[in-house]
Coordinates of C-alpha atoms in Angstrom, one line a residue:
Chain Z
X12 CA -27.3 -46.8 -5.9
X13 CA -31.0 -45.9 -5.9
X14 CA -31.9 -42.7 -7.7
X15 CA -32.5 -39.8 -5.4
X16 CA -35.8 -38.0 -5.1
X17 CA -33.9 -34.9 -5.9
X18 CA -33.2 -36.4 -9.3
X19 CA -36.5 -38.0 -9.8
X20 CA -38.7 -35.1 -9.1
X21 CA -36.7 -32.2 -10.5
X22 CA -38.6 -30.1 -12.9
X23 CA -37.7 -30.5 -16.6
X24 CA -34.8 -28.3 -17.6
X25 CA -36.5 -27.0 -20.8
X26 CA -40.1 -26.2 -21.5
X27 CA -42.6 -27.5 -18.9
X28 CA -45.9 -29.1 -20.0
X29 CA -47.7 -29.8 -16.7
X30 CA -50.4 -31.8 -18.6
X31 CA -47.7 -34.3 -19.4
X32 CA -46.4 -34.7 -15.9
X33 CA -48.3 -37.2 -13.8
X34 CA -50.3 -36.1 -10.8
X35 CA -50.8 -39.6 -9.4
X36 CA -47.5 -41.4 -10.1
X37 CA -45.4 -42.6 -7.2
X38 CA -41.8 -42.7 -8.4
X39 CA -39.3 -44.1 -6.0
X40 CA -41.7 -46.3 -4.0
X41 CA -43.7 -49.3 -5.0
X42 CA -46.9 -48.9 -3.0
X43 CA -48.7 -47.0 -0.4
X44 CA -48.0 -49.8 2.1
X45 CA -44.2 -49.5 1.5
X46 CA -44.3 -45.8 1.8
X47 CA -46.3 -45.8 5.0
X48 CA -44.0 -48.5 6.5
X49 CA -41.0 -46.4 5.7
X50 CA -42.3 -43.2 7.2
X51 CA -41.5 -43.6 10.9
X52 CA -37.8 -44.2 10.2
X53 CA -37.7 -41.3 7.6
X54 CA -39.4 -39.1 10.2
X55 CA -36.7 -39.9 12.8
X56 CA -34.0 -39.3 10.3
X57 CA -35.4 -35.9 9.3
X58 CA -35.8 -34.9 13.0
X59 CA -32.2 -35.9 13.7
X60 CA -30.9 -34.0 10.8
X61 CA -32.9 -31.0 11.8
X62 CA -31.5 -31.1 15.3
X63 CA -28.0 -31.3 13.9
X64 CA -28.6 -28.3 11.7
X65 CA -29.9 -26.4 14.7
X66 CA -27.0 -27.5 16.9
X67 CA -24.2 -26.7 14.5
X68 CA -25.4 -23.1 14.3
X69 CA -24.9 -22.9 18.1
X70 CA -21.7 -24.7 18.6
X71 CA -18.2 -23.6 19.5
X72 CA -15.6 -22.4 17.1
X73 CA -17.1 -20.7 14.1
X74 CA -20.7 -21.8 14.1
X75 CA -22.2 -23.0 10.7
X76 CA -24.5 -20.6 8.9
X77 CA -26.7 -23.1 7.1
X78 CA -30.5 -23.1 7.1
X79 CA -33.2 -24.6 4.9
X80 CA -36.2 -23.1 3.3
X81 CA -39.1 -25.3 2.1
X82 CA -41.3 -23.4 -0.4
X83 CA -44.7 -25.0 -0.9
X84 CA -46.8 -23.9 -3.9
X85 CA -49.8 -25.5 -5.6
X86 CA -53.4 -24.9 -6.4
X87 CA -56.0 -24.8 -3.7
X88 CA -56.4 -28.2 -1.9
X89 CA -53.1 -29.4 -3.3
X90 CA -51.9 -30.2 0.2
X91 CA -49.7 -27.3 1.3
X92 CA -51.2 -27.2 4.8
X93 CA -51.2 -31.0 5.0
X94 CA -47.5 -31.0 4.2
X95 CA -46.8 -28.5 7.0
X96 CA -48.7 -30.7 9.4
X97 CA -47.5 -34.2 8.4
X98 CA -44.0 -33.6 7.0
X99 CA -42.7 -30.7 9.0
X100 CA -44.7 -31.9 12.0
X101 CA -42.1 -34.5 12.8
X102 CA -39.5 -31.9 13.4
X103 CA -38.9 -30.0 16.7
X104 CA -41.2 -27.0 16.4
X105 CA -38.6 -24.9 18.2
X106 CA -36.4 -25.1 15.1
X107 CA -39.1 -24.4 12.6
X108 CA -40.2 -21.1 11.2
X109 CA -43.5 -21.4 9.4
X110 CA -45.2 -18.6 7.4
X111 CA -48.5 -18.8 5.6
X112 CA -48.6 -16.0 3.1
X113 CA -52.0 -14.4 2.6
X114 CA -53.2 -11.6 0.4
X115 CA -50.6 -8.8 1.1
X116 CA -51.6 -6.1 3.5
X117 CA -51.6 -2.4 2.5
X118 CA -48.3 -2.0 4.3
X119 CA -46.8 -5.0 2.4
X120 CA -48.0 -3.7 -0.9
X121 CA -46.3 -0.4 -0.2
X122 CA -43.0 -2.2 -0.3
X123 CA -41.1 -4.3 -2.8
X124 CA -42.7 -7.8 -3.2
X125 CA -39.8 -9.5 -1.5
X126 CA -40.0 -7.3 1.6
X127 CA -42.5 -9.5 3.5
X128 CA -40.7 -12.6 2.3
X129 CA -37.3 -11.4 3.7
X130 CA -38.9 -10.8 7.1
X131 CA -40.1 -14.4 7.2
X132 CA -36.8 -16.1 6.3
X133 CA -35.4 -18.8 8.6
X134 CA -32.6 -17.9 11.0
X135 CA -29.3 -19.8 10.9
X136 CA -29.9 -23.4 11.9
X137 CA -33.7 -23.2 11.3
X138 CA -35.9 -24.9 8.8
X139 CA -38.2 -22.3 7.3
X140 CA -41.5 -23.2 5.6
X141 CA -43.4 -21.0 3.3
X142 CA -47.0 -22.0 2.7
X143 CA -47.3 -19.9 -0.5
X144 CA -44.5 -17.5 -1.1
X145 CA -43.0 -14.8 -3.3
X146 CA -44.1 -17.0 -6.2
X147 CA -47.7 -15.7 -5.7
X148 CA -46.3 -12.5 -7.2
X149 CA -45.9 -14.2 -10.6
X150 CA -48.9 -16.5 -10.2
X151 CA -52.2 -15.0 -8.9
X152 CA -50.7 -11.6 -9.6
X153 CA -50.1 -12.5 -13.3
X154 CA -53.3 -14.5 -13.8
X155 CA -55.5 -11.8 -12.3
X156 CA -53.5 -8.8 -13.7
X157 CA -53.1 -7.4 -10.2
X158 CA -50.1 -5.4 -11.5
X159 CA -49.2 -4.6 -15.2
X160 CA -47.0 -7.1 -17.1
X161 CA -44.1 -4.6 -16.9
X162 CA -44.1 -5.1 -13.2
X163 CA -44.5 -8.9 -12.9
X164 CA -42.3 -9.9 -15.8
X165 CA -39.0 -8.7 -14.3
X166 CA -39.9 -10.6 -11.1
X167 CA -38.6 -14.0 -12.5
X168 CA -35.2 -12.5 -12.7
X169 CA -35.5 -10.8 -9.4
X170 CA -36.5 -14.1 -7.8
X171 CA -33.5 -15.9 -9.2
X172 CA -31.2 -13.2 -7.9
X173 CA -32.9 -13.3 -4.5
X174 CA -32.6 -17.1 -4.3
X175 CA -28.9 -16.9 -5.3
X176 CA -28.4 -14.4 -2.5
X177 CA -30.1 -16.9 -0.1
X178 CA -27.8 -19.7 -1.3
X179 CA -24.7 -17.4 -0.9
X180 CA -25.8 -16.8 2.7
X181 CA -26.1 -20.6 3.4
X182 CA -29.8 -21.2 2.9
X183 CA -30.8 -24.3 0.9
X184 CA -34.1 -23.6 -0.9
X185 CA -36.3 -26.6 -1.6
X186 CA -39.2 -25.6 -3.9
X187 CA -42.0 -28.0 -4.3
X188 CA -44.9 -27.6 -6.7
X189 CA -47.7 -29.9 -5.5
X190 CA -49.1 -31.1 -8.7
X191 CA -52.8 -32.2 -8.5
X192 CA -55.3 -32.9 -11.3
X193 CA -58.3 -30.8 -11.9
X194 CA -60.5 -33.8 -11.1
X195 CA -58.8 -34.4 -7.8
X196 CA -59.3 -30.8 -6.8
X197 CA -63.0 -31.1 -7.5
X198 CA -63.2 -34.1 -5.2
X199 CA -61.3 -32.4 -2.5
X200 CA -63.5 -29.3 -2.7
X201 CA -66.6 -31.4 -2.5
X202 CA -65.1 -33.3 0.4
X203 CA -64.7 -30.1 2.3
X204 CA -68.3 -29.1 1.7
X205 CA -69.4 -32.5 3.0
X206 CA -67.6 -32.5 6.2
X207 CA -68.6 -30.2 9.1
X208 CA -65.0 -30.2 10.4
X209 CA -63.7 -29.0 7.0
X210 CA -66.3 -26.3 6.1
X211 CA -63.9 -23.6 7.4
X212 CA -61.3 -24.6 4.9
X213 CA -63.6 -23.9 1.9
X214 CA -63.8 -20.4 0.5
X215 CA -66.2 -19.5 -2.4
X216 CA -63.3 -17.8 -4.0
X217 CA -61.7 -21.2 -4.5
X218 CA -64.1 -21.9 -7.3
X219 CA -63.3 -18.6 -8.9
X220 CA -59.7 -19.6 -9.0
X221 CA -60.5 -23.0 -10.2
X222 CA -62.3 -21.5 -13.2
X223 CA -58.9 -20.0 -14.2
X224 CA -57.2 -23.4 -14.0
X225 CA -55.6 -23.3 -17.5
X226 CA -54.3 -19.8 -16.8
X227 CA -52.8 -20.9 -13.5
X228 CA -51.2 -24.0 -15.1
X229 CA -49.7 -21.7 -17.6
X230 CA -48.4 -19.3 -15.0
X231 CA -46.9 -22.3 -13.0
X232 CA -45.3 -23.6 -16.2
X233 CA -43.6 -20.2 -16.7
X234 CA -42.5 -20.1 -13.1
X235 CA -41.0 -23.6 -13.3
X236 CA -39.3 -22.8 -16.6
X237 CA -37.9 -19.4 -15.6
X238 CA -36.9 -20.0 -11.9
X239 CA -35.8 -23.6 -11.7
X240 CA -32.1 -22.9 -11.4
X241 CA -29.1 -25.1 -10.5
X242 CA -29.0 -23.1 -7.2
X243 CA -32.7 -23.5 -6.4
X244 CA -34.4 -26.1 -8.6
X245 CA -38.1 -26.8 -8.6
X246 CA -39.5 -30.2 -7.8
X247 CA -42.8 -31.3 -9.3
X248 CA -44.4 -33.5 -6.7
X249 CA -47.3 -35.7 -7.9
X250 CA -49.8 -34.8 -5.2
X251 CA -53.1 -36.6 -6.0
X252 CA -52.0 -39.2 -3.4
X253 CA -51.4 -37.6 -0.1
X254 CA -49.3 -40.5 1.2
X255 CA -46.9 -40.0 -1.8
X256 CA -46.8 -36.2 -1.4
X257 CA -45.7 -36.6 2.2
X258 CA -43.3 -39.4 1.4
X259 CA -41.7 -37.5 -1.4
X260 CA -41.3 -34.2 0.4
X261 CA -39.9 -36.0 3.5
X262 CA -37.3 -37.5 1.2
X263 CA -36.5 -34.3 -0.5
X264 CA -35.9 -32.6 2.8
X265 CA -33.7 -35.4 4.1
X266 CA -31.6 -35.3 0.9
X267 CA -31.3 -31.5 1.1
X268 CA -30.1 -31.9 4.8
X269 CA -27.8 -34.7 3.9
X270 CA -26.1 -32.4 1.3
X271 CA -25.6 -29.9 4.0
X272 CA -24.4 -32.7 6.3
X273 CA -24.7 -30.9 9.6
X274 CA -22.4 -32.1 12.3
X275 CA -22.7 -32.1 16.1
X276 CA -20.5 -29.1 16.8
X277 CA -17.5 -29.2 19.1
X278 CA -17.6 -27.6 22.5
X279 CA -16.7 -23.9 22.6
X280 CA -15.2 -24.4 26.1
X281 CA -12.9 -26.7 28.0
X282 CA -15.1 -29.8 28.8
X283 CA -12.9 -31.2 31.6
X284 CA -12.7 -27.8 33.3
X285 CA -16.5 -27.4 33.1
X286 CA -17.1 -30.8 34.5
X287 CA -15.0 -29.9 37.5
X288 CA -16.9 -26.7 37.9
X289 CA -20.3 -28.4 37.8
X290 CA -19.2 -31.1 40.3
X291 CA -18.0 -28.4 42.7
X292 CA -21.1 -26.3 42.3
Chain S
X28 CA -64.8 -36.5 39.0
X29 CA -61.0 -36.6 39.1
X30 CA -59.3 -33.5 40.2
X31 CA -58.0 -31.5 37.3
X32 CA -54.3 -30.7 36.7
X33 CA -55.3 -27.1 36.7
X34 CA -56.3 -27.5 40.4
X35 CA -53.6 -29.9 41.4
X36 CA -50.7 -27.9 40.1
X37 CA -51.8 -24.4 40.7
X38 CA -49.3 -22.3 42.7
X39 CA -50.2 -21.7 46.3
X40 CA -52.3 -18.6 46.8
X41 CA -50.3 -17.2 49.7
X42 CA -46.6 -17.2 50.3
X43 CA -44.6 -19.7 48.1
X44 CA -41.8 -21.8 49.5
X45 CA -40.3 -23.7 46.6
X46 CA -38.2 -25.8 48.9
X47 CA -41.5 -27.3 50.2
X48 CA -42.9 -28.0 46.8
X49 CA -41.9 -31.4 45.4
X50 CA -39.7 -31.6 42.3
X51 CA -40.2 -35.3 41.7
X52 CA -43.8 -36.0 42.7
X53 CA -46.3 -37.1 40.0
X54 CA -49.7 -36.0 41.1
X55 CA -52.6 -37.2 39.0
X56 CA -50.9 -40.3 37.6
X57 CA -49.8 -43.5 39.3
X58 CA -46.7 -44.4 37.4
X59 CA -44.4 -43.6 34.5
X60 CA -46.0 -46.6 32.6
X61 CA -49.5 -45.3 33.1
X62 CA -48.4 -41.8 31.9
X63 CA -46.6 -43.1 28.8
X64 CA -49.6 -45.3 27.9
X65 CA -51.9 -42.3 28.1
X66 CA -49.8 -40.0 26.1
X67 CA -50.8 -41.0 22.5
X68 CA -54.5 -40.4 23.2
X69 CA -53.8 -37.2 25.1
X70 CA -51.7 -36.0 22.1
X71 CA -54.5 -36.7 19.7
X72 CA -56.9 -34.8 22.0
X73 CA -54.6 -31.8 22.2
X74 CA -54.1 -31.8 18.4
X75 CA -57.8 -31.9 17.8
X76 CA -58.5 -29.1 20.2
X77 CA -55.8 -27.0 18.6
X78 CA -57.3 -27.6 15.2
X79 CA -60.7 -26.5 16.5
X80 CA -59.2 -23.4 18.0
X81 CA -57.5 -22.6 14.7
X82 CA -60.7 -23.4 12.7
X83 CA -63.1 -21.3 14.8
X84 CA -61.0 -18.2 14.2
X85 CA -61.5 -18.7 10.5
X86 CA -65.1 -19.7 10.2
X87 CA -68.2 -17.9 9.0
X88 CA -70.3 -15.5 11.0
X89 CA -68.3 -13.7 13.6
X90 CA -65.1 -15.7 14.0
X91 CA -63.9 -16.5 17.6
X92 CA -61.0 -14.4 18.9
X93 CA -59.5 -17.0 21.3
X94 CA -55.9 -18.0 21.4
X95 CA -53.6 -19.7 23.9
X96 CA -50.2 -18.6 25.2
X97 CA -48.0 -21.2 27.0
X98 CA -45.3 -19.5 29.1
X99 CA -42.4 -21.8 30.1
X100 CA -40.0 -20.7 32.8
X101 CA -37.5 -22.6 34.9
X102 CA -33.8 -22.9 35.7
X103 CA -31.4 -24.0 33.0
X104 CA -32.0 -27.7 32.1
X105 CA -35.5 -27.7 33.6
X106 CA -36.9 -28.8 30.3
X107 CA -38.3 -25.8 28.5
X108 CA -36.9 -26.9 25.2
X109 CA -37.9 -30.5 25.8
X110 CA -41.5 -29.3 26.5
X111 CA -41.6 -27.4 23.2
X112 CA -40.4 -30.5 21.4
X113 CA -42.5 -33.2 23.1
X114 CA -45.6 -31.4 24.2
X115 CA -46.2 -28.8 21.6
X116 CA -44.6 -31.1 18.9
X117 CA -47.9 -33.1 18.7
X118 CA -49.8 -30.1 17.4
X119 CA -49.9 -28.8 13.8
X120 CA -46.8 -26.5 13.5
X121 CA -48.9 -24.3 11.2
X122 CA -51.0 -23.2 14.2
X123 CA -48.1 -22.7 16.6
X124 CA -46.1 -19.6 17.2
X125 CA -43.0 -20.4 19.2
X126 CA -40.5 -17.8 20.5
X127 CA -37.4 -18.5 22.4
X128 CA -36.4 -15.3 24.3
X129 CA -32.6 -14.6 24.5
X130 CA -30.7 -11.8 26.1
X131 CA -32.4 -8.7 24.8
X132 CA -30.8 -6.9 21.8
X133 CA -29.9 -3.2 22.0
X134 CA -33.0 -2.4 20.1
X135 CA -35.2 -4.4 22.5
X136 CA -33.5 -2.7 25.5
X137 CA -34.3 0.7 24.0
X138 CA -38.0 -0.1 24.4
X139 CA -40.3 -1.0 27.3
X140 CA -39.6 -4.6 28.5
X141 CA -43.0 -5.8 27.1
X142 CA -42.2 -4.5 23.6
X143 CA -40.6 -7.6 22.3
X144 CA -43.1 -9.8 24.0
X145 CA -46.1 -8.1 22.4
X146 CA -44.5 -8.7 19.0
X147 CA -44.3 -12.4 19.7
X148 CA -47.9 -12.9 20.8
X149 CA -50.0 -15.6 19.2
X150 CA -52.5 -14.5 16.5
X151 CA -56.2 -15.4 16.9
X152 CA -56.6 -19.2 16.7
X153 CA -52.9 -19.8 17.4
X154 CA -51.1 -21.5 20.3
X155 CA -48.2 -19.3 21.2
X156 CA -45.3 -20.7 23.2
X157 CA -42.7 -18.7 25.1
X158 CA -39.5 -20.4 26.0
X159 CA -38.5 -17.9 28.6
X160 CA -40.6 -14.7 28.6
X161 CA -41.3 -11.3 30.1
X162 CA -40.7 -13.0 33.5
X163 CA -36.9 -12.8 32.8
X164 CA -37.4 -9.1 33.5
X165 CA -38.1 -9.9 37.1
X166 CA -35.8 -13.0 37.4
X167 CA -32.3 -12.6 35.9
X168 CA -32.8 -8.9 35.8
X169 CA -33.5 -8.8 39.6
X170 CA -31.0 -11.4 40.6
X171 CA -28.2 -9.8 38.6
X172 CA -29.3 -6.2 39.3
X173 CA -29.4 -5.5 35.6
X174 CA -31.7 -2.5 36.3
X175 CA -32.2 -0.8 39.6
X176 CA -35.0 -2.0 42.0
X177 CA -37.1 1.0 41.2
X178 CA -37.3 -0.3 37.7
X179 CA -38.0 -4.0 38.2
X180 CA -40.2 -3.8 41.2
X181 CA -43.2 -2.1 39.4
X182 CA -43.0 -4.8 36.7
X183 CA -45.0 -7.3 38.7
X184 CA -47.9 -5.0 38.6
X185 CA -47.3 -4.2 34.9
X186 CA -47.2 -7.9 34.1
X187 CA -50.5 -8.4 35.8
X188 CA -52.1 -5.6 33.8
X189 CA -50.6 -6.9 30.6
X190 CA -51.9 -10.4 31.2
X191 CA -55.3 -9.0 32.1
X192 CA -55.2 -7.2 28.8
X193 CA -54.4 -10.4 27.0
X194 CA -57.3 -12.2 28.7
X195 CA -59.6 -9.4 27.7
X196 CA -58.6 -9.9 24.1
X197 CA -59.3 -13.6 24.3
X198 CA -55.8 -15.1 25.1
X199 CA -55.7 -17.8 27.7
X200 CA -52.3 -17.7 29.4
X201 CA -50.9 -20.9 30.8
X202 CA -47.8 -20.2 32.9
X203 CA -45.7 -23.2 33.9
X204 CA -42.8 -23.0 36.3
X205 CA -40.7 -26.2 35.6
X206 CA -39.6 -27.0 39.1
X207 CA -36.4 -29.1 39.3
X208 CA -34.1 -29.8 42.2
X209 CA -30.5 -28.5 42.4
X210 CA -29.3 -32.1 42.3
X211 CA -31.2 -32.9 39.2
X212 CA -29.8 -29.8 37.5
X213 CA -26.3 -31.0 38.4
X214 CA -26.9 -34.4 36.8
X215 CA -28.4 -32.8 33.7
X216 CA -25.5 -30.4 33.3
X217 CA -23.0 -33.3 33.7
X218 CA -25.0 -35.4 31.2
X219 CA -24.7 -32.6 28.6
X220 CA -20.9 -32.6 29.1
X221 CA -20.7 -36.3 28.7
X222 CA -22.7 -36.5 25.4
X223 CA -21.1 -35.3 22.1
X224 CA -24.7 -34.6 20.8
X225 CA -25.4 -32.3 23.7
X226 CA -22.2 -30.3 24.2
X227 CA -23.8 -27.5 22.2
X228 CA -26.6 -27.2 24.8
X229 CA -24.1 -26.4 27.6
X230 CA -22.8 -22.9 28.3
X231 CA -20.2 -22.1 30.9
X232 CA -22.5 -19.3 32.0
X233 CA -24.9 -22.0 33.2
X234 CA -22.7 -22.7 36.2
X235 CA -22.5 -19.0 37.0
X236 CA -26.3 -18.9 37.2
X237 CA -26.4 -22.2 39.2
X238 CA -24.2 -20.6 41.8
X239 CA -27.0 -18.0 42.3
X240 CA -29.5 -20.8 42.9
X241 CA -31.0 -19.5 46.2
X242 CA -31.3 -16.0 44.7
X243 CA -33.2 -17.4 41.7
X244 CA -35.4 -19.5 43.9
X245 CA -36.3 -16.3 45.8
X246 CA -36.9 -14.4 42.6
X247 CA -39.2 -17.2 41.4
X248 CA -41.1 -17.3 44.7
X249 CA -41.7 -13.5 44.4
X250 CA -42.9 -13.9 40.8
X251 CA -45.2 -16.8 41.7
X252 CA -46.6 -14.8 44.7
X253 CA -47.1 -11.5 42.9
X254 CA -48.2 -12.6 39.5
X255 CA -50.3 -15.7 40.0
X256 CA -53.8 -14.2 39.5
X257 CA -57.2 -15.6 38.9
X258 CA -56.9 -14.5 35.3
X259 CA -53.5 -16.0 34.7
X260 CA -52.5 -18.4 37.5
X261 CA -49.0 -20.0 37.7
X262 CA -48.6 -23.8 37.7
X263 CA -45.7 -25.4 39.5
X264 CA -44.9 -28.5 37.5
X265 CA -42.6 -31.1 39.3
X266 CA -40.0 -31.5 36.5
X267 CA -37.3 -33.8 37.8
X268 CA -39.1 -36.6 35.8
X269 CA -39.3 -35.6 32.2
X270 CA -42.2 -38.0 31.5
X271 CA -44.3 -36.3 34.3
X272 CA -43.4 -32.8 33.1
X273 CA -44.7 -33.7 29.5
X274 CA -47.7 -35.5 30.9
X275 CA -48.7 -32.7 33.2
X276 CA -48.2 -29.8 30.7
X277 CA -50.1 -31.8 28.0
X278 CA -53.0 -32.1 30.5
X279 CA -52.8 -28.4 31.5
X280 CA -53.0 -27.4 27.8
X281 CA -55.9 -29.8 27.2
X282 CA -57.8 -28.4 30.2
X283 CA -57.2 -24.8 29.1
X284 CA -58.5 -25.6 25.6
X285 CA -61.5 -27.4 27.0
X286 CA -62.4 -24.3 29.0
X287 CA -62.3 -22.4 25.7
X288 CA -64.3 -25.2 24.1
X289 CA -63.5 -24.3 20.5
X290 CA -66.2 -25.4 18.1
X291 CA -66.0 -26.3 14.4
X292 CA -67.4 -23.1 12.9
X293 CA -70.4 -22.8 10.6
X294 CA -69.9 -22.1 6.9
X295 CA -69.9 -18.5 6.1
X296 CA -71.5 -19.3 2.7
X297 CA -74.4 -21.3 1.2
X298 CA -73.2 -24.9 1.2
X299 CA -75.7 -26.2 -1.2
X300 CA -75.0 -23.4 -3.7
X301 CA -71.3 -23.9 -3.4
X302 CA -71.6 -27.7 -4.0
X303 CA -73.5 -26.9 -7.2
X304 CA -70.9 -24.4 -8.3
X305 CA -68.0 -26.9 -7.7
X306 CA -69.9 -29.7 -9.5
X307 CA -70.4 -27.4 -12.5
X308 CA -66.8 -26.2 -12.6

């Protein structure tokens, strides 16, 4: 049996050295052509599994409580927005709950760091997507010293407890680090500056963050080391090639949904009796 | 110039007699084949306009404040969920905000009827979609006497004021009544009962509502008469044919977005200077 993407892309168990993990490999598929040819069928499969997940939360008997949460993290231009568009875009938007986390508001800052995250969780049967997430509270917050170490350091443990709580409630968390190279980021930033339809995606602050590249890579390494658990493992997705990023994350979502194995639910009513009622009506 | 769908499908200005409005016509397109052939290009057009809407709210200078709100109403099985999936599904889900309104919770009932609706409005640059809406408060609420007439009757005026307020803030409201025949509903209910993958969509309460068909048609007629304004007109979409429903609503959204005419925004920074910064970084 072919190795799953869940196995292939899982973050190393021990210490993580991002410099040693490829940003442009394409494990699990031979070529761009093969990946692109496979995508339509994978998209259909993903959409059907999503519909089953949605359906089984609304069926008769005791409806299932499962949901999925896709967490997307990565440096600027790593493709978080592109993943939302191209990967989650094949699913029924009625069953998606997408949240793009920005700098926290004053109200959000006046609460625990998980407060705004809890409000954005997927409901039963939904697929939630976080474009950035609670991990920012151990990434930019750590790199830029937005709170003292005594505050951010305990967050790794708090995050693990939080994600365990989600698992206990039936939420499968799929955490993807979109791993791009520093050179690829430079090219993508320049491409934004060269294209009138992309100027709005560029922010001068992006270069300020880029200049802290080594500190960010270190902060990502710590996050991957300290929060990749059996319950909610991290996946390191080589993301220099957009086609591979989309292909890999589509497969990771399909595999997560296959583990849930959502079923079309039974009727919560007497089908024959209802047919008769409709026919008479 | 071809007549727009906005003109073709607009609800009558004076008294509305739904029995006289076709549920299976296909104004504006010759055949199913022609509609299906046109859909891929229309989908691309809609997706591009959505991206421009999203972009112009985030550009430099004084970002635009426009947004769009698609309101879907219709009897059970009229295709509200199918519209969300097939029409809004071509857009980037990151720019969509979809809300499916259910029976109000106790908390929602303890507030004004527009309270939960305001919380679900699209942000600037977003396309909001309401699968059912504040109109339920003059539909099922009226048909089933859930509140006394003195309470629901003033709501028509309150809704018009609310939608004027939305327009003043930059939200274009596109209200679609999905018009199906009573026979078509019967077929669709029976189809749900015959398909193991659709049993979960059926609810015995659907027949109870169906038995109130004339009362609902009357309540819809009042809503269309009293709340189809120059600011936020209603569209009556013949919805017995799913392909036409999708085709027509796609066109209505495209026309609404073309009236907004969102533009790729200018850079809010010095492009040449930023290129130099990226190159040096």
